[in-house]
Amino acid sequence: MDTTDGLIPAGIMPANWKPVIEPVSADKIASGDFTPVKHIQYEPPSKVHTMKDLSLPENTGISPIAVSEPFRLFSTGAVHRMRAEVLSKDVWDNCQYSSNLAQCQLRGFAAKYAPFVYDTWKHPETLAIISKIAGVELVTEMDFEIAHINISVKSDKQREEEVQAFVEKRAFDEDEGIAGCPWEDNKPIVDWHTDSYPFVCVTMLSDCTSMIGGETALKTGNNEIVKVRGPQMGCAVVLQGRYIEHQALRTLGTTERITMVTSFRPRCPNLPDDTVLTTVRPISNLSELYSQYSEYRLEILEERVRAQLRGFRENKRDGKKINVKAMKDFIARQEDFLAHMNREMVEEELVTMGSIDDSHLLTTKDDEVKKKRKRVAE
């Protein structure tokens, strides 16, 4: 399918798109529930990079961990099950979104249309793996944000033309002594952004055997750009994306790139929840998003109040005076918590669907990004 950007236009399932991984007929796809011993093939990442490694303040975020190297997470059989659910007609017909940041996304489908995917990310063993890498105990952000899908598709003709242009450009740059590959930043799959949620796990659902590029680019505290290798099929990367500007770089050599992004927040109610809805509000069913956001935020508030009340009653039973300053500090923090929540729940009539502004960025577009690039790991 020939499009100007190589992506699926919103609302259209490409008639002549042939997935890199051939669809497996329903009668040949294993059935049954998600089973960790069968579907998880975890191999720890070779390295986990800290916020300090990226020259970012060490007290930023909810963990000192910034990003992991790609690591194997799921079996091939699990990937086939996920693809079968993600590429189903129900999901494409009811859960497709697009925006100025990304042309084709599938969202909010897992709980209703993808039981295998849903159970995968809710399972305690999956959560334990992600939490260990992140350095903090995590839970899924909310059901609507389980398995957000980014899709990039191009025709065979586009793929061949891009690879040829890349080869010619690389040869020219080598002759001229020029480093870097400009095409990577010109047409990213997902443009520069910070995530709405503290942590994400990005899982690759496509065959990357012949893929060129596809790294995740990160902006450091020094405004340099570093790159983390893209994961292979069934592999994943964990990123504290709420606090790090990043983009998904374009790929060459393949006709599809399908990634699954699941978002996480801290399990502990006393840790900060800096969730914002800036990048997801315009690409969501707002009724579902606001309902789930309200529920978990109010649950956090409830747990905080109950814990405060228990301490208050214990002190009263022991004959201790109320610590007025501590109580006022607690109340002030909860007021800030509720005010933040109120700001994020923008009235539906004020939301422009598909339009994401730049308020989520840590730097402005006018900031000059240094041309020096570093690869975190070869």
XYZ file of C-alpha atoms in Angstrom:
378
model
C 0.000 0.000 0.000
C 1.537 3.294 -1.047
C 1.022 6.186 1.354
C 3.068 9.314 1.772
C 4.300 8.338 5.215
C 4.234 4.568 5.014
C 1.615 4.266 7.737
C -1.910 2.953 7.779
C -4.367 5.840 7.309
C -6.771 6.190 10.197
C -9.878 4.083 9.769
C -8.571 2.007 6.857
C -7.386 -1.613 6.995
C -4.923 -1.979 4.078
C -6.356 -4.363 1.532
C -2.996 -5.443 0.112
C -0.940 -5.440 3.281
C 0.719 -8.791 3.913
C 1.951 -9.178 7.505
C 5.622 -10.079 7.892
C 4.605 -12.903 10.212
C 2.028 -14.880 8.290
C -1.282 -15.095 10.158
C -1.769 -18.490 11.742
C -5.189 -20.029 11.065
C -7.473 -20.110 14.069
C -7.487 -23.918 14.218
C -3.673 -23.949 14.494
C -3.327 -21.289 17.189
C -3.031 -22.895 20.602
C -6.000 -22.186 22.820
C -6.217 -21.871 26.566
C -5.337 -19.264 29.132
C -2.078 -17.424 29.508
C 0.360 -19.732 31.285
C 3.697 -18.294 32.452
C 5.588 -21.571 32.173
C 4.469 -21.851 28.542
C 4.292 -18.263 27.329
C 7.055 -16.447 29.246
C 10.647 -17.006 28.084
C 12.328 -14.385 30.223
C 16.019 -13.653 29.814
C 17.293 -10.693 31.891
C 18.491 -7.612 29.993
C 22.235 -7.361 29.397
C 22.232 -3.920 31.027
C 19.880 -1.510 32.742
C 20.696 2.201 32.429
C 20.051 4.653 35.242
C 18.811 8.229 35.191
C 22.331 9.222 36.207
C 23.702 7.469 33.114
C 21.528 9.816 31.028
C 22.681 12.883 32.983
C 19.205 13.307 34.444
C 18.589 14.256 38.100
C 18.739 11.108 40.221
C 15.688 12.209 42.217
C 13.582 12.422 39.045
C 10.738 9.938 38.774
C 9.837 7.002 40.983
C 12.981 4.919 40.411
C 16.671 5.445 39.625
C 16.191 3.221 36.566
C 15.850 4.958 33.179
C 15.752 2.254 30.505
C 16.703 -1.363 29.939
C 18.425 -2.981 27.026
C 16.090 -5.270 25.017
C 15.366 -8.573 26.747
C 13.437 -11.694 25.776
C 10.051 -11.824 27.469
C 7.541 -13.931 25.494
C 7.543 -17.136 23.469
C 6.781 -17.217 19.737
C 3.505 -18.913 20.556
C 2.539 -16.058 22.861
C 3.357 -13.505 20.135
C 1.117 -15.353 17.645
C -1.731 -15.353 20.175
C -1.266 -11.620 20.776
C -1.157 -10.798 17.059
C -4.305 -12.820 16.410
C -6.190 -10.753 18.982
C -4.625 -7.395 18.086
C -5.251 -7.766 14.330
C -8.824 -8.996 14.748
C -11.669 -7.219 12.962
C -13.334 -6.195 16.237
C -10.204 -4.374 17.396
C -9.635 -2.622 14.053
C -13.272 -1.600 13.741
C -13.719 -0.290 17.268
C -10.361 0.687 18.755
C -8.341 2.525 16.100
C -6.983 6.038 16.702
C -4.553 8.447 15.045
C -2.896 11.712 16.013
C -0.250 14.183 14.960
C 2.273 12.075 16.923
C 1.412 8.697 15.378
C -0.778 7.755 12.434
C -2.109 4.350 13.485
C -2.747 3.214 17.037
C -5.031 0.633 18.634
C -6.175 1.403 22.182
C -8.505 0.287 24.932
C -9.259 -3.127 23.436
C -7.620 -5.637 25.767
C -10.309 -6.076 28.423
C -13.102 -6.560 25.862
C -11.530 -8.082 22.750
C -8.164 -9.581 23.776
C -8.439 -11.864 26.825
C -5.040 -13.484 26.270
C -3.295 -10.109 26.028
C -5.178 -8.812 29.061
C -4.323 -11.819 31.235
C -0.682 -11.657 30.140
C -0.140 -8.169 31.520
C -2.242 -8.661 34.669
C -0.463 -11.870 35.705
C 1.662 -11.586 38.889
C 4.685 -13.206 37.204
C 4.674 -10.710 34.341
C 4.307 -7.837 36.820
C 7.160 -9.232 38.927
C 9.522 -9.277 35.927
C 8.705 -5.708 34.884
C 8.938 -4.492 38.486
C 12.343 -6.100 39.017
C 13.783 -4.396 35.935
C 12.163 -1.046 36.835
C 13.513 -1.144 40.373
C 10.106 -0.456 41.909
C 6.952 -2.541 42.385
C 4.519 -1.706 39.582
C 0.950 -2.436 38.541
C -0.738 -1.808 35.200
C -1.835 1.817 34.945
C -5.455 1.019 34.084
C -7.226 -1.424 31.787
C -7.556 1.097 28.961
C -3.754 1.378 28.765
C -3.012 -2.338 28.573
C -1.345 -3.158 25.233
C -1.540 0.141 23.361
C -0.456 -0.725 19.797
C 1.675 1.386 17.424
C 1.631 0.240 13.801
C 3.770 1.246 10.845
C 3.119 -0.386 7.479
C 4.600 0.151 4.038
C 4.453 -1.578 0.663
C 7.175 -3.800 -0.777
C 7.936 -1.014 -3.263
C 8.357 1.552 -0.468
C 10.554 -0.849 1.485
C 12.859 -1.443 -1.479
C 13.086 2.269 -2.350
C 13.904 3.243 1.240
C 16.585 0.595 1.611
C 18.200 1.683 -1.662
C 18.124 5.343 -0.562
C 19.661 4.378 2.770
C 22.481 2.422 1.115
C 23.258 5.311 -1.229
C 23.126 7.861 1.581
C 25.375 5.792 3.818
C 27.927 5.367 1.032
C 27.914 9.132 0.434
C 28.276 9.910 4.137
C 31.160 7.483 4.490
C 32.911 9.110 1.533
C 32.376 12.555 3.078
C 33.195 11.474 6.617
C 29.724 12.364 7.899
C 28.349 10.477 10.904
C 24.707 9.737 11.586
C 21.676 8.798 9.512
C 19.367 11.810 8.955
C 16.369 9.720 7.829
C 15.977 8.413 11.364
C 14.796 11.757 12.750
C 12.958 13.053 9.675
C 10.123 10.519 9.767
C 9.887 8.872 13.173
C 7.128 6.334 13.770
C 6.219 8.200 16.973
C 7.578 11.751 17.317
C 9.317 13.280 20.347
C 7.188 12.929 23.461
C 7.118 11.994 27.108
C 4.692 9.309 28.176
C 1.617 10.064 30.213
C 2.498 7.312 32.677
C 5.551 6.582 34.860
C 6.808 3.352 33.234
C 6.125 1.520 29.984
C 7.088 -1.872 28.636
C 7.455 -1.880 24.832
C 7.139 -5.343 23.263
C 7.893 -6.146 19.616
C 5.256 -8.175 17.762
C 6.931 -8.086 14.315
C 9.710 -10.091 12.718
C 12.770 -7.799 12.817
C 15.194 -10.109 11.000
C 15.741 -7.745 8.056
C 14.967 -4.522 9.908
C 17.326 -1.538 9.789
C 16.846 1.123 12.449
C 13.874 1.013 14.789
C 15.801 2.183 17.837
C 14.331 4.306 20.606
C 16.004 7.724 20.748
C 16.274 9.377 24.177
C 17.148 12.965 25.116
C 19.641 13.199 27.961
C 19.920 15.854 30.630
C 22.661 17.406 28.472
C 20.232 17.629 25.529
C 22.170 15.006 23.625
C 20.542 12.050 21.916
C 21.306 8.448 22.793
C 19.785 5.382 21.211
C 18.695 2.057 22.637
C 18.484 -0.895 20.267
C 15.004 -1.898 19.198
C 13.756 -5.240 20.537
C 13.412 -8.374 18.413
C 10.141 -10.290 18.126
C 8.958 -11.387 21.555
C 11.491 -9.097 23.237
C 10.810 -5.943 25.210
C 12.292 -2.739 26.639
C 11.319 -1.147 29.963
C 11.445 2.674 30.015
C 10.617 5.312 32.647
C 9.046 7.284 29.848
C 7.134 9.862 31.883
C 10.387 11.605 32.722
C 12.465 11.063 29.557
C 11.756 12.584 26.146
C 11.953 9.897 23.487
C 10.851 8.933 19.988
C 10.485 5.691 18.046
C 12.805 5.892 15.052
C 11.734 4.804 11.598
C 12.586 1.346 10.322
C 13.837 0.153 6.954
C 13.954 -3.285 5.382
C 10.538 -4.493 6.506
C 6.913 -3.833 5.575
C 5.576 -3.704 9.131
C 6.500 -2.684 12.644
C 3.978 -3.508 15.353
C 4.826 -2.685 18.953
C 2.756 -3.239 22.076
C 3.119 -0.611 24.810
C 1.748 -1.356 28.274
C 1.850 1.379 30.919
C 2.548 1.011 34.625
C 2.338 3.031 37.842
C 3.725 2.358 41.338
C 1.816 -0.106 43.478
C 2.608 1.790 46.685
C -0.002 4.547 47.253
C 2.563 6.707 49.021
C 4.823 7.054 45.987
C 4.149 9.998 43.666
C 1.719 9.399 40.823
C 2.720 11.964 38.204
C 0.355 10.572 35.594
C -0.887 13.116 33.074
C -3.389 12.587 30.285
C -1.863 15.028 27.792
C -0.736 12.512 25.176
C -3.636 10.064 25.604
C -6.668 12.304 26.089
C -7.035 13.088 22.334
C -6.738 9.407 21.347
C -9.107 7.807 23.819
C -12.687 7.055 24.610
C -12.880 9.804 27.231
C -15.696 8.222 29.177
C -13.654 5.038 29.705
C -10.386 6.888 30.268
C -11.789 9.314 32.844
C -13.751 6.593 34.621
C -10.728 4.340 35.088
C -8.442 7.281 35.911
C -10.879 8.522 38.569
C -11.305 5.070 40.090
C -7.644 4.288 40.642
C -6.779 7.826 41.782
C -9.599 7.777 44.329
C -8.424 4.342 45.493
C -4.958 5.820 46.090
C -6.523 8.689 48.031
C -8.635 6.233 50.034
C -5.581 4.183 51.016
C -3.673 7.296 52.027
C -6.554 8.580 54.167
C -7.082 5.197 55.823
C -3.378 4.941 56.674
C -3.404 8.489 58.073
C -6.518 7.697 60.103
C -4.956 4.553 61.572
C -1.921 6.506 62.699
C -4.107 9.270 64.120
C -6.188 6.784 66.140
C -3.109 4.979 67.435
C -1.610 8.259 68.638
C -4.897 9.241 70.260
C -5.125 5.871 72.021
C -1.594 6.327 73.327
C -2.498 9.733 74.693
C -0.351 11.678 72.225
C -1.286 15.149 71.056
C -2.193 15.687 67.460
C 0.739 16.833 65.321
C -0.973 19.756 63.660
C 1.886 20.530 61.290
C 2.075 16.911 60.049
C -1.699 16.796 59.582
C -1.721 20.054 57.636
C 1.158 18.797 55.462
C -0.818 15.629 54.712
C -3.933 17.608 53.825
C -1.939 19.950 51.571
C -0.425 17.003 49.666
C -3.867 15.512 49.086
C -5.192 18.882 47.947
C -2.379 18.982 45.367
C -3.223 15.394 44.387
C -6.884 16.269 43.786
C -6.048 19.546 42.020
C -3.743 17.681 39.641
C -6.498 15.147 38.982
C -8.991 17.931 38.315
C -6.659 19.598 35.784
C -6.189 16.363 33.838
C -9.928 15.716 33.435
C -10.601 18.263 30.713
C -14.231 18.585 29.646
C -14.955 16.508 26.568
C -16.124 19.467 24.482
C -12.728 21.129 25.019
C -10.708 18.150 23.755
C -9.676 18.116 20.095
C -9.443 14.468 19.135
C -6.185 13.546 17.415
C -4.418 16.800 18.342
C -1.651 16.534 20.949
C 0.065 19.768 21.946
C 3.672 20.208 23.126
C 2.952 20.660 26.828
C 4.176 17.127 27.548
C 7.711 17.922 26.307
C 10.537 18.714 28.694
C 12.308 20.840 26.066
C 10.876 23.147 23.432
C 11.092 22.624 19.710
C 13.323 25.675 19.520
C 15.976 24.032 21.686
C 18.954 23.108 19.596
C 19.550 19.377 19.949
C 23.213 18.525 19.746
C 24.099 16.486 16.719
C 26.328 14.206 18.697
C 24.704 10.786 19.000
C 25.669 7.936 21.261
C 24.481 4.365 21.118
C 23.874 3.104 24.614
C 24.976 -0.352 23.560
C 26.002 -1.833 20.247
